[in-house]
Structures are given as structure tokens and as C-alpha cells.
Amino acid sequence: INNETTHLRNHPFMFMDVTFKNYLGYTVQQSKEEAKQIISQCKQVDGECIFIWHNSSFSVLDGWSSWTDLHDFILQNALNSTD
């Protein structure tokens, strides 16, 4: 409104749980492969790998029972300093 500089910073996210499962129809394994590639690309440019994981995706309801594997995989790969 005031057309002035602020300290606001945008931090875009790289991927989201429901995009893999619901929108793209990926399996957990396909999602792991895609996530690993995205994480690797982020690391190459020293970027932030921010992802969205909904609380409901930790549930066994609606076909999410094996998807916690993907969440753990993402964290392990994102925290690992080498690919």
C-alpha cells in the first residue's frame, strides 16, 4: 500500500505430498525418485529445499499408510550433505 521496501522474504516450496500422490498419481517409489532429483538440484545451487507435508498424510486413512516412508526419505536426503 505504501510502496516501500519491507523485510518480507518469500520462501517458495519445492514440492508437496499431495502433488505426488493425488495430482501426479505417483507411487511412493516414483515420488522418492522425483524428490531426490529436486533435492539434488537444490543442493547444487545451495538452495533451500522447502516442502509441504500435511498432517493428514501421516494417517493410514485415504491410502496414506506407506507414505511416511517418503517423508523419512525426504528428510534423510535433504539433511545428507552428499548426494
Short mmCIF file of C-alpha atoms in Angstrom, two decimals:
data_model
loop_
_atom_site.label_atom_id
_atom_site.label_comp_id
_atom_site.label_asym_id
_atom_site.label_seq_id
_atom_site.Cartn_x
_atom_site.Cartn_y
_atom_site.Cartn_z
CA ILE A 1 0.00 0.00 0.00
CA ASN A 2 2.81 2.39 0.89
CA ASN A 3 5.08 1.29 -1.98
CA GLU A 4 8.07 0.86 0.29
CA THR A 5 10.72 -1.77 0.90
CA THR A 6 10.00 -4.25 3.69
CA HIS A 7 11.86 -7.15 5.29
CA LEU A 8 9.37 -9.64 3.89
CA ARG A 9 11.04 -12.66 2.27
CA ASN A 10 9.39 -15.29 0.12
CA HIS A 11 10.47 -18.89 0.56
CA PRO A 12 8.92 -20.96 -2.23
CA PHE A 13 8.37 -24.63 -1.68
CA MET A 14 9.77 -27.30 -3.98
CA PHE A 15 7.10 -29.97 -3.73
CA MET A 16 4.09 -31.14 -1.75
CA ASP A 17 2.92 -34.57 -0.60
CA VAL A 18 -0.48 -34.46 -2.30
CA THR A 19 1.05 -33.36 -5.58
CA PHE A 20 2.95 -36.62 -5.82
CA LYS A 21 0.13 -38.87 -4.65
CA ASN A 22 -3.08 -37.24 -5.81
CA TYR A 23 -2.25 -34.88 -8.68
CA LEU A 24 0.55 -36.81 -10.41
CA GLY A 25 -0.60 -40.27 -9.30
CA TYR A 26 2.94 -41.33 -8.37
CA THR A 27 3.78 -44.33 -6.25
CA VAL A 28 5.93 -43.87 -3.17
CA GLN A 29 8.94 -45.11 -5.15
CA GLN A 30 8.31 -42.72 -8.04
CA SER A 31 7.90 -39.91 -5.55
CA LYS A 32 11.21 -40.79 -3.90
CA GLU A 33 12.98 -40.62 -7.25
CA GLU A 34 11.43 -37.25 -8.08
CA ALA A 35 12.11 -35.83 -4.61
CA LYS A 36 15.72 -36.99 -4.71
CA GLN A 37 16.23 -35.23 -8.04
CA ILE A 38 14.68 -32.00 -6.77
CA ILE A 39 16.73 -32.12 -3.56
CA SER A 40 19.90 -32.69 -5.58
CA GLN A 41 19.14 -29.70 -7.78
CA CYS A 42 18.55 -27.53 -4.71
CA LYS A 43 21.87 -28.59 -3.24
CA GLN A 44 23.71 -27.77 -6.47
CA VAL A 45 22.70 -24.11 -6.14
CA ASP A 46 22.90 -24.03 -2.33
CA GLY A 47 19.14 -23.50 -2.19
CA GLU A 48 16.52 -24.12 0.44
CA CYS A 49 14.55 -27.31 -0.04
CA ILE A 50 11.22 -26.47 1.50
CA PHE A 51 8.37 -28.92 1.11
CA ILE A 52 4.80 -29.16 2.31
CA TRP A 53 3.68 -32.24 4.18
CA HIS A 54 0.15 -32.24 5.52
CA ASN A 55 -0.64 -33.71 8.94
CA SER A 56 -3.28 -35.92 7.34
CA SER A 57 -0.56 -37.57 5.24
CA PHE A 58 0.78 -39.25 8.36
CA SER A 59 -2.53 -41.08 8.70
CA VAL A 60 -3.36 -44.53 7.40
CA LEU A 61 -6.63 -43.17 6.04
CA ASP A 62 -7.23 -42.44 2.35
CA GLY A 63 -4.32 -44.56 1.15
CA TRP A 64 -1.53 -42.73 3.01
CA SER A 65 -0.30 -45.71 5.05
CA SER A 66 3.01 -46.21 3.22
CA TRP A 67 3.71 -42.56 2.54
CA THR A 68 5.52 -41.88 5.80
CA ASP A 69 8.41 -43.72 4.11
CA LEU A 70 8.59 -40.86 1.62
CA HIS A 71 8.61 -38.26 4.39
CA ASP A 72 11.53 -40.01 6.13
CA PHE A 73 13.34 -40.43 2.81
CA ILE A 74 13.00 -36.71 2.04
CA LEU A 75 14.38 -35.71 5.43
CA GLN A 76 17.32 -38.11 5.15
CA ASN A 77 18.22 -36.86 1.67
CA ALA A 78 17.73 -33.20 2.48
CA LEU A 79 19.93 -33.42 5.58
CA ASN A 80 22.60 -35.54 3.90
CA SER A 81 25.42 -33.29 2.71
CA THR A 82 26.29 -35.56 -0.22
CA ASP A 83 24.04 -36.99 -2.90
#
